[in-house]
Short mmCIF file of C-alpha atoms in Angstrom, two decimals:
data_model
loop_
_atom_site.label_atom_id
_atom_site.label_comp_id
_atom_site.label_asym_id
_atom_site.label_seq_id
_atom_site.Cartn_x
_atom_site.Cartn_y
_atom_site.Cartn_z
CA MET A 442 50.27 26.75 126.35
CA ASP A 443 48.13 27.63 129.36
CA ALA A 444 51.08 27.03 131.70
CA ALA A 445 53.42 29.03 129.49
CA VAL A 446 51.02 31.97 129.29
CA LYS A 447 50.57 31.92 133.08
CA GLU A 448 54.33 31.92 133.59
CA GLY A 449 54.69 34.71 131.02
CA GLY A 450 57.49 36.08 128.94
CA THR A 451 58.13 38.37 125.97
CA ILE A 452 57.48 37.90 122.26
CA THR A 453 58.08 40.26 119.35
CA PHE A 454 55.37 40.92 116.75
CA TRP A 455 55.90 42.55 113.35
CA SER A 456 53.07 44.16 111.39
CA TRP A 457 52.52 46.85 108.76
CA VAL A 458 49.35 48.11 110.49
CA PRO A 459 50.00 50.70 113.23
CA GLU A 460 46.43 50.38 114.56
CA MET A 461 47.15 46.73 115.40
CA GLU A 462 48.47 48.03 118.70
CA ALA A 463 44.88 48.13 119.97
CA ALA A 464 44.60 44.35 119.58
CA VAL A 465 48.01 43.84 121.19
CA GLU A 466 46.90 45.90 124.19
CA ALA A 467 43.73 43.79 124.46
CA TYR A 468 45.86 40.64 124.55
CA GLU A 469 48.14 42.03 127.23
CA ARG A 470 45.10 42.95 129.34
CA ALA A 471 43.79 39.41 129.02
CA TYR A 472 47.22 37.86 129.67
CA PRO A 473 49.17 40.36 131.80
CA SER A 474 52.14 38.02 132.28
CA VAL A 475 52.93 38.17 128.56
CA ASP A 476 54.61 41.21 127.04
CA VAL A 477 54.15 41.64 123.28
CA ASP A 478 56.84 43.87 121.81
CA PHE A 479 54.89 45.32 118.87
CA GLU A 480 56.89 46.73 115.97
CA VAL A 481 55.40 48.52 112.94
CA VAL A 482 57.77 47.40 110.21
CA GLY A 483 56.03 48.80 107.14
CA LEU A 484 54.67 47.30 103.95
CA ASP A 485 58.02 45.72 103.14
CA VAL A 486 57.79 43.46 106.18
CA GLU A 487 58.21 40.35 104.00
CA THR A 488 61.39 41.72 102.43
CA GLN A 489 62.76 42.50 105.88
CA LEU A 490 61.83 39.02 107.05
CA ARG A 491 63.74 37.41 104.20
CA THR A 492 66.77 39.57 104.97
CA ALA A 493 66.65 38.62 108.64
CA LEU A 494 66.19 34.94 107.78
CA GLU A 495 69.29 35.02 105.57
CA ALA A 496 71.24 36.75 108.32
CA GLY A 497 69.89 34.43 110.99
CA THR A 498 69.34 37.29 113.40
CA GLY A 499 66.87 40.03 114.26
CA LEU A 500 63.78 37.92 113.62
CA PRO A 501 60.44 38.42 115.38
CA ASP A 502 58.51 35.63 117.06
CA VAL A 503 55.30 36.46 115.21
CA THR A 504 54.65 38.31 111.97
CA GLN A 505 51.88 39.50 109.71
CA LEU A 506 52.03 38.13 106.15
CA GLN A 507 50.03 38.40 102.97
CA GLN A 508 47.98 35.22 102.68
CA THR A 509 49.43 34.61 99.24
CA SER A 510 52.95 34.79 100.70
CA VAL A 511 52.50 32.18 103.43
CA ALA A 512 53.40 29.36 101.06
CA SER A 513 56.73 30.91 100.11
CA PHE A 514 57.79 31.06 103.76
CA VAL A 515 56.61 27.48 104.29
CA LEU A 516 58.79 26.47 101.35
CA SER A 517 61.85 27.77 103.19
CA ASP A 518 60.79 26.06 106.46
CA SER A 519 60.54 29.49 108.10
CA LEU A 520 57.15 29.18 109.82
CA LEU A 521 56.08 27.26 112.90
CA ASP A 522 53.55 24.49 112.25
CA LEU A 523 50.69 25.21 114.65
CA THR A 524 49.16 21.73 114.40
CA PRO A 525 50.77 20.47 117.65
CA TYR A 526 49.39 23.57 119.40
CA GLY A 527 45.74 22.78 118.68
CA ALA A 528 45.20 25.09 115.73
CA ALA A 529 43.10 22.51 113.86
CA ASP A 530 40.34 23.10 116.41
CA LEU A 531 39.90 26.61 114.99
CA GLU A 532 39.17 25.60 111.39
CA ASP A 533 35.38 25.91 111.65
CA GLN A 534 35.68 29.50 112.86
CA PHE A 535 37.16 30.75 109.58
CA VAL A 536 36.00 31.22 106.01
CA PRO A 537 37.09 28.05 104.14
CA SER A 538 39.15 29.86 101.51
CA ALA A 539 40.98 31.86 104.19
CA TRP A 540 41.78 28.72 106.17
CA ASP A 541 42.99 27.18 102.93
CA SER A 542 45.65 29.90 102.66
CA VAL A 543 47.37 28.87 105.91
CA THR A 544 46.91 25.10 105.52
CA ILE A 545 49.64 23.61 103.35
CA GLY A 546 50.23 19.89 103.08
CA ASP A 547 49.69 18.47 106.57
CA GLY A 548 50.59 21.68 108.39
CA ILE A 549 48.84 24.79 109.67
CA PHE A 550 51.15 27.77 109.39
CA GLY A 551 49.15 30.65 110.83
CA THR A 552 45.64 31.97 111.31
CA PRO A 553 43.79 34.15 108.78
CA GLN A 554 43.39 37.75 109.86
CA ASP A 555 41.50 39.66 107.19
CA ILE A 556 40.23 38.74 103.74
CA GLY A 557 39.50 40.42 100.42
CA PRO A 558 36.18 39.24 98.98
CA VAL A 559 35.51 41.10 95.74
CA ALA A 560 32.31 42.99 94.90
CA SER A 561 31.29 45.86 92.64
CA MET A 562 31.48 49.41 93.96
CA TYR A 563 29.89 51.83 91.51
CA ARG A 564 28.94 55.47 91.09
CA THR A 565 25.16 55.67 91.16
CA ASP A 566 25.16 59.17 89.65
CA ILE A 567 27.14 58.04 86.59
CA PHE A 568 24.96 54.99 86.02
CA ASP A 569 21.83 57.13 86.50
CA GLU A 570 23.14 59.60 83.91
CA ALA A 571 23.67 56.69 81.51
CA GLY A 572 20.16 55.41 82.28
CA ILE A 573 21.24 51.85 83.11
CA GLU A 574 21.50 49.53 86.10
CA PHE A 575 24.76 47.96 87.17
CA PRO A 576 25.22 44.75 85.12
CA THR A 577 24.90 41.31 86.67
CA THR A 578 26.89 39.40 84.03
CA TRP A 579 30.17 40.09 82.25
CA GLU A 580 28.37 40.01 78.91
CA GLU A 581 26.10 42.80 80.13
CA PHE A 582 29.15 44.56 81.59
CA ALA A 583 30.73 44.85 78.14
CA GLN A 584 27.49 46.28 76.73
CA ALA A 585 27.20 48.71 79.63
CA ALA A 586 30.80 49.86 79.09
CA GLN A 587 29.87 51.27 75.69
CA ILE A 588 26.77 53.00 77.03
CA ILE A 589 28.66 54.53 79.95
CA LYS A 590 31.38 55.85 77.65
CA ASP A 591 28.93 57.24 75.08
CA LYS A 592 26.62 58.94 77.56
CA THR A 593 28.95 60.05 80.35
CA GLY A 594 32.52 59.95 79.01
CA SER A 595 33.62 57.79 81.96
CA TYR A 596 35.27 54.41 81.76
CA ILE A 597 33.08 51.72 83.27
CA THR A 598 36.09 50.57 85.31
CA ASN A 599 39.86 50.33 85.45
CA PHE A 600 41.77 47.08 84.82
CA SER A 601 45.14 46.84 86.56
CA ALA A 602 47.92 44.26 86.65
CA LEU A 603 47.77 43.94 90.44
CA GLU A 604 44.11 42.91 90.32
CA ASN A 605 44.22 40.64 87.29
CA ALA A 606 44.90 37.27 88.93
CA PRO A 607 41.83 37.15 91.22
CA LEU A 608 39.58 38.15 88.32
CA ALA A 609 41.26 35.62 86.03
CA GLN A 610 40.71 32.88 88.63
CA HIS A 611 37.09 34.03 88.86
CA ALA A 612 36.74 33.30 85.13
CA SER A 613 38.47 29.90 85.33
CA LYS A 614 36.66 26.66 86.14
CA ASP A 615 39.93 25.12 87.32
CA ARG A 616 42.51 26.37 89.79
CA MET A 617 45.19 28.48 88.14
CA PHE A 618 47.75 27.72 90.83
CA SER A 619 47.97 25.14 93.61
CA TRP A 620 50.72 23.48 95.64
CA ASP A 621 50.60 20.26 97.64
CA GLY A 622 53.33 21.40 100.04
CA GLY A 623 55.88 19.09 98.41
CA GLU A 624 57.28 18.77 94.91
CA ASN A 625 54.03 19.03 92.95
CA LEU A 626 52.88 22.41 91.68
CA THR A 627 50.02 23.27 89.32
CA LEU A 628 50.56 26.29 87.08
CA ALA A 629 47.80 27.17 84.61
CA ALA A 630 47.98 30.90 83.96
CA ASP A 631 47.19 30.24 80.31
CA ASN A 632 44.35 27.72 80.55
CA PRO A 633 41.52 28.18 78.01
CA ASP A 634 39.24 30.02 80.45
CA VAL A 635 41.99 32.47 81.37
CA LEU A 636 42.80 33.17 77.73
CA LYS A 637 39.10 33.85 77.02
CA PHE A 638 39.15 36.19 80.01
CA ALA A 639 42.21 37.97 78.57
CA GLU A 640 40.54 38.28 75.17
CA TYR A 641 37.46 39.77 76.84
CA TRP A 642 39.45 42.52 78.55
CA GLN A 643 41.65 43.04 75.49
CA ASP A 644 38.52 43.83 73.48
CA LEU A 645 37.39 46.42 76.05
CA ILE A 646 40.87 47.95 76.12
CA ASP A 647 41.08 48.08 72.31
CA ARG A 648 37.72 49.88 72.17
CA ASP A 649 38.88 52.34 74.85
CA LEU A 650 36.04 51.31 77.17
CA VAL A 651 38.23 50.55 80.21
CA SER A 652 41.37 52.27 81.45
CA THR A 653 44.56 50.50 82.48
CA ASP A 654 46.01 52.78 85.17
CA PRO A 655 48.21 51.15 87.81
CA ILE A 656 46.16 50.84 90.98
CA LEU A 657 46.92 52.87 94.14
CA THR A 658 48.94 55.48 92.25
CA ASP A 659 48.31 59.23 92.06
CA PRO A 660 46.59 59.03 88.63
CA TRP A 661 44.37 56.24 89.95
CA TYR A 662 43.44 58.20 93.09
CA GLN A 663 42.68 61.24 90.95
CA GLY A 664 40.57 59.10 88.64
CA MET A 665 38.50 57.84 91.54
CA ALA A 666 37.91 61.38 92.79
CA SER A 667 37.08 62.83 89.37
CA GLY A 668 34.66 60.19 88.10
CA LYS A 669 37.03 58.86 85.47
CA TYR A 670 35.94 55.36 86.55
CA ALA A 671 32.25 54.54 87.02
CA SER A 672 33.01 51.47 89.13
CA TRP A 673 35.67 49.48 90.91
CA ILE A 674 35.45 45.69 90.93
CA GLY A 675 37.46 45.54 94.09
CA ALA A 676 38.04 43.89 97.44
CA ALA A 677 36.47 44.57 100.82
CA TRP A 678 39.46 46.73 101.74
CA GLY A 679 38.51 49.03 98.85
CA PRO A 680 36.00 51.26 100.68
CA LEU A 681 38.76 52.52 103.00
CA PHE A 682 40.74 53.74 99.98
CA LEU A 683 37.66 55.29 98.39
CA LYS A 684 36.79 57.23 101.52
CA SER A 685 40.30 58.65 101.59
CA ALA A 686 40.99 59.16 97.89
CA ALA A 687 37.50 60.18 96.80
CA ALA A 688 36.02 61.85 99.88
CA ASN A 689 34.30 64.37 97.62
CA THR A 690 32.13 61.58 96.18
CA ALA A 691 30.60 60.48 99.50
CA GLY A 692 26.99 59.38 99.10
CA LEU A 693 27.38 58.67 95.38
CA TRP A 694 28.43 55.04 95.70
CA ALA A 695 26.64 51.71 96.00
CA ALA A 696 27.86 48.13 96.24
CA THR A 697 26.58 44.94 94.65
CA ASP A 698 27.86 41.53 93.60
CA ALA A 699 30.62 41.27 91.03
CA PRO A 700 29.31 40.32 87.57
CA GLN A 701 29.17 36.60 86.81
CA TRP A 702 30.41 34.62 83.83
CA ASP A 703 27.77 31.94 84.45
CA PRO A 704 24.88 33.06 86.70
CA ALA A 705 23.88 29.41 87.14
CA ALA A 706 27.27 28.68 88.72
CA PRO A 707 28.27 31.88 90.55
CA SER A 708 31.80 32.36 91.84
CA TYR A 709 33.29 35.06 94.04
CA PRO A 710 36.81 36.43 93.50
CA ASN A 711 39.33 36.68 96.31
CA SER A 712 41.73 39.62 96.26
CA GLY A 713 44.05 39.96 99.20
CA GLY A 714 44.04 39.26 102.87
CA SER A 715 46.60 38.73 105.57
CA ALA A 716 47.57 36.06 108.08
CA ILE A 717 49.45 35.98 111.35
CA SER A 718 52.20 33.36 111.63
CA ALA A 719 54.83 32.36 114.15
CA LEU A 720 58.43 32.00 113.01
CA ALA A 721 60.05 28.57 113.28
CA THR A 722 63.04 30.27 114.92
CA THR A 723 61.04 31.58 117.92
CA LYS A 724 62.46 30.78 121.34
CA GLN A 725 58.94 31.07 122.77
CA PRO A 726 56.87 28.71 120.59
CA LEU A 727 54.12 28.22 123.19
CA LEU A 728 53.60 31.94 123.71
CA ALA A 729 53.87 32.67 119.98
CA ALA A 730 51.38 29.93 119.08
CA HIS A 731 48.95 31.15 121.73
CA PHE A 732 49.13 34.76 120.55
CA VAL A 733 48.69 33.80 116.87
CA GLN A 734 45.56 31.80 117.65
CA TRP A 735 44.06 34.30 120.10
CA LEU A 736 44.61 37.32 117.87
CA ASN A 737 42.45 36.09 115.00
CA ALA A 738 39.99 33.74 116.73
CA ASP A 739 39.13 35.26 120.11
CA PRO A 740 35.79 37.14 119.80
CA GLU A 741 37.14 40.22 121.61
CA ALA A 742 40.21 40.32 119.36
CA VAL A 743 38.14 39.88 116.20
CA GLY A 744 35.90 42.75 117.30
CA VAL A 745 38.88 45.03 117.94
CA LEU A 746 40.42 44.16 114.58
CA ASN A 747 37.20 45.06 112.80
CA THR A 748 36.12 48.18 114.69
CA GLU A 749 39.45 49.74 115.65
CA VAL A 750 41.78 48.39 112.95
CA SER A 751 39.16 48.35 110.13
CA LEU A 752 40.09 44.87 108.95
CA PHE A 753 37.44 42.87 107.10
CA PRO A 754 36.76 39.74 109.20
CA ALA A 755 37.84 36.24 108.23
CA THR A 756 35.68 34.58 110.91
CA VAL A 757 32.26 33.18 110.05
CA GLY A 758 30.94 34.33 113.43
CA LEU A 759 31.27 38.01 112.65
CA LEU A 760 30.35 37.53 108.99
CA ASN A 761 27.01 36.09 110.17
CA ASP A 762 26.47 38.66 112.94
CA GLU A 763 23.24 40.49 112.17
CA ALA A 764 24.29 43.77 113.80
CA TRP A 765 27.49 43.80 111.76
CA LEU A 766 25.64 42.92 108.56
CA GLN A 767 23.10 45.69 109.06
CA LYS A 768 25.62 48.42 109.85
CA PRO A 769 24.99 51.37 107.47
CA ASP A 770 27.81 53.09 105.61
CA GLU A 771 27.20 56.76 104.94
CA PHE A 772 29.81 56.90 102.18
CA PHE A 773 27.61 54.40 100.35
CA ALA A 774 24.47 56.47 100.99
CA GLY A 775 23.61 54.48 104.11
CA GLN A 776 23.76 51.09 102.39
CA SER A 777 24.79 48.11 104.52
CA ILE A 778 27.71 47.12 102.33
CA ASN A 779 28.81 44.46 104.82
CA LYS A 780 25.93 42.37 103.47
CA VAL A 781 27.40 42.49 99.97
CA PHE A 782 31.00 41.73 100.88
CA GLY A 783 29.95 39.28 103.60
CA LYS A 784 27.94 37.21 101.14
CA ALA A 785 30.91 37.08 98.77
CA ALA A 786 33.28 36.17 101.62
CA LEU A 787 31.51 32.99 102.68
CA ASP A 788 31.81 31.41 99.22
CA MET A 789 34.88 33.09 97.75
CA GLU A 790 37.60 31.20 95.91
CA PRO A 791 40.94 30.24 97.49
CA PRO A 792 43.63 32.92 97.23
CA VAL A 793 45.73 32.96 94.08
CA GLY A 794 49.40 32.35 94.76
CA VAL A 795 52.44 30.11 94.42
CA PRO A 796 55.28 29.18 96.83
CA PHE A 797 57.59 31.83 95.38
CA SER A 798 55.66 35.06 95.84
CA THR A 799 58.52 37.45 95.05
CA TYR A 800 59.18 35.94 91.62
CA TYR A 801 55.44 35.61 91.02
CA THR A 802 54.97 39.36 91.46
CA THR A 803 58.03 40.26 89.39
CA SER A 804 57.04 38.03 86.48
CA GLN A 805 53.46 39.26 86.63
CA ASN A 806 54.64 42.86 86.32
CA ASP A 807 57.05 41.92 83.50
CA THR A 808 54.29 40.28 81.47
CA ILE A 809 50.74 41.38 82.39
CA GLY A 810 51.87 44.75 83.72
CA ALA A 811 54.02 45.42 80.66
CA ALA A 812 51.20 44.51 78.27
CA LEU A 813 48.82 46.93 79.99
CA ALA A 814 51.44 49.69 80.08
CA ASN A 815 52.58 49.21 76.48
CA GLY A 816 49.30 48.34 74.84
CA THR A 817 50.49 44.92 73.68
CA SER A 818 48.48 41.69 73.58
CA LEU A 819 47.00 40.63 76.91
CA PRO A 820 46.42 36.98 75.86
CA GLU A 821 50.04 36.74 74.74
CA ALA A 822 51.10 38.23 78.08
CA TYR A 823 49.31 35.46 79.97
CA LYS A 824 51.07 32.87 77.80
CA ALA A 825 54.40 34.56 78.53
CA TRP A 826 53.62 34.67 82.26
CA GLN A 827 52.89 30.95 82.22
CA ARG A 828 56.17 30.20 80.44
CA GLU A 829 58.14 32.27 82.96
CA LEU A 830 56.44 30.66 85.97
CA VAL A 831 56.93 27.13 84.64
CA ALA A 832 60.60 27.70 83.81
CA TYR A 833 61.29 29.19 87.24
CA ALA A 834 59.38 26.44 89.08
CA GLN A 835 61.26 23.72 87.25
CA GLU A 836 64.57 25.43 88.04
CA GLN A 837 63.56 25.26 91.71
CA GLY A 838 62.97 21.53 91.45
CA PHE A 839 59.17 21.43 91.31
CA THR A 840 57.26 18.90 89.26
CA VAL A 841 54.91 21.15 87.30
CA ASN A 842 51.42 20.17 86.21
CA GLU A 843 50.18 22.47 83.47
#
């Protein structure tokens, strides 16, 4: 790789984050012989990748992916295995669950870029009006939901289809989904813990104590700005959305750990995160592998990604950096929220996903999403989701462990 980088060349990089250009420029300053042709493709980058793969033309050398989508591209043999390029040496630099998302079978198919540890972001003014503290357990959360509604008229939170899987995994002692990189696939979207979780939220929905608005839509943004929701059990990327959607509420927020099902055995949900991978079709595998590893592991690059691109770090070095941990956030009344999300990040669960991300999302919307939209049974929706996932997986030739 060193010789290839010295000789130089051109690689193409797709991303949905325009600000990523700052990191690309830092790489080109460090390695002036290499030209990175950076293209902002948009949020549908994975759809465009699949189209280009089918056509066999127009593919980049390197791409940004959702961590939960990496497996689906590995399934189609579309990603370059970075093991021969020394990627295993980087494992200790990353949060274990993030590294888990790019390590499938015996291969390493990218480097983690940002992660989505989940914590509680809540309106201090609404909780003060209700005269209660933010709950530390889900049992207390249900009790607090009634108090919040009675005394303030707000919902304690919003429960959306897009966020259900990380919270369901948080409630489950066993992995909901896992894949060994071969024929064996575990699917357990209806295990007993998940069904208890569904019954819990169904009860809150039935009592009109939580709302079920689709996340990141106009009604949801308006709800955040108006105080319709007293909290958001959301990922570390959440504060960016709050600061944009609910700028009028600056200084009224605080962050703390997500409630626990069993305080004696705490777990931390994982909601989102991206990875950078090289395509198996690249004509410049040495340059592509070098860029993928530098971008997410080099200290300068990690700093640029956090400060200039506003990505939550996946590296344990920055997560343990005292200056970063102590950084105050004025939107959260000067609280150092990095401490809260950073603590969750180091011990968070592996990402929830299967090696067919497109069908996974479609079936989730058709079952969980439909139940929330139509007011039908959430536990029955999880059972239906499981049936759909198992049937599809078996059609694809997987041996399914339920």
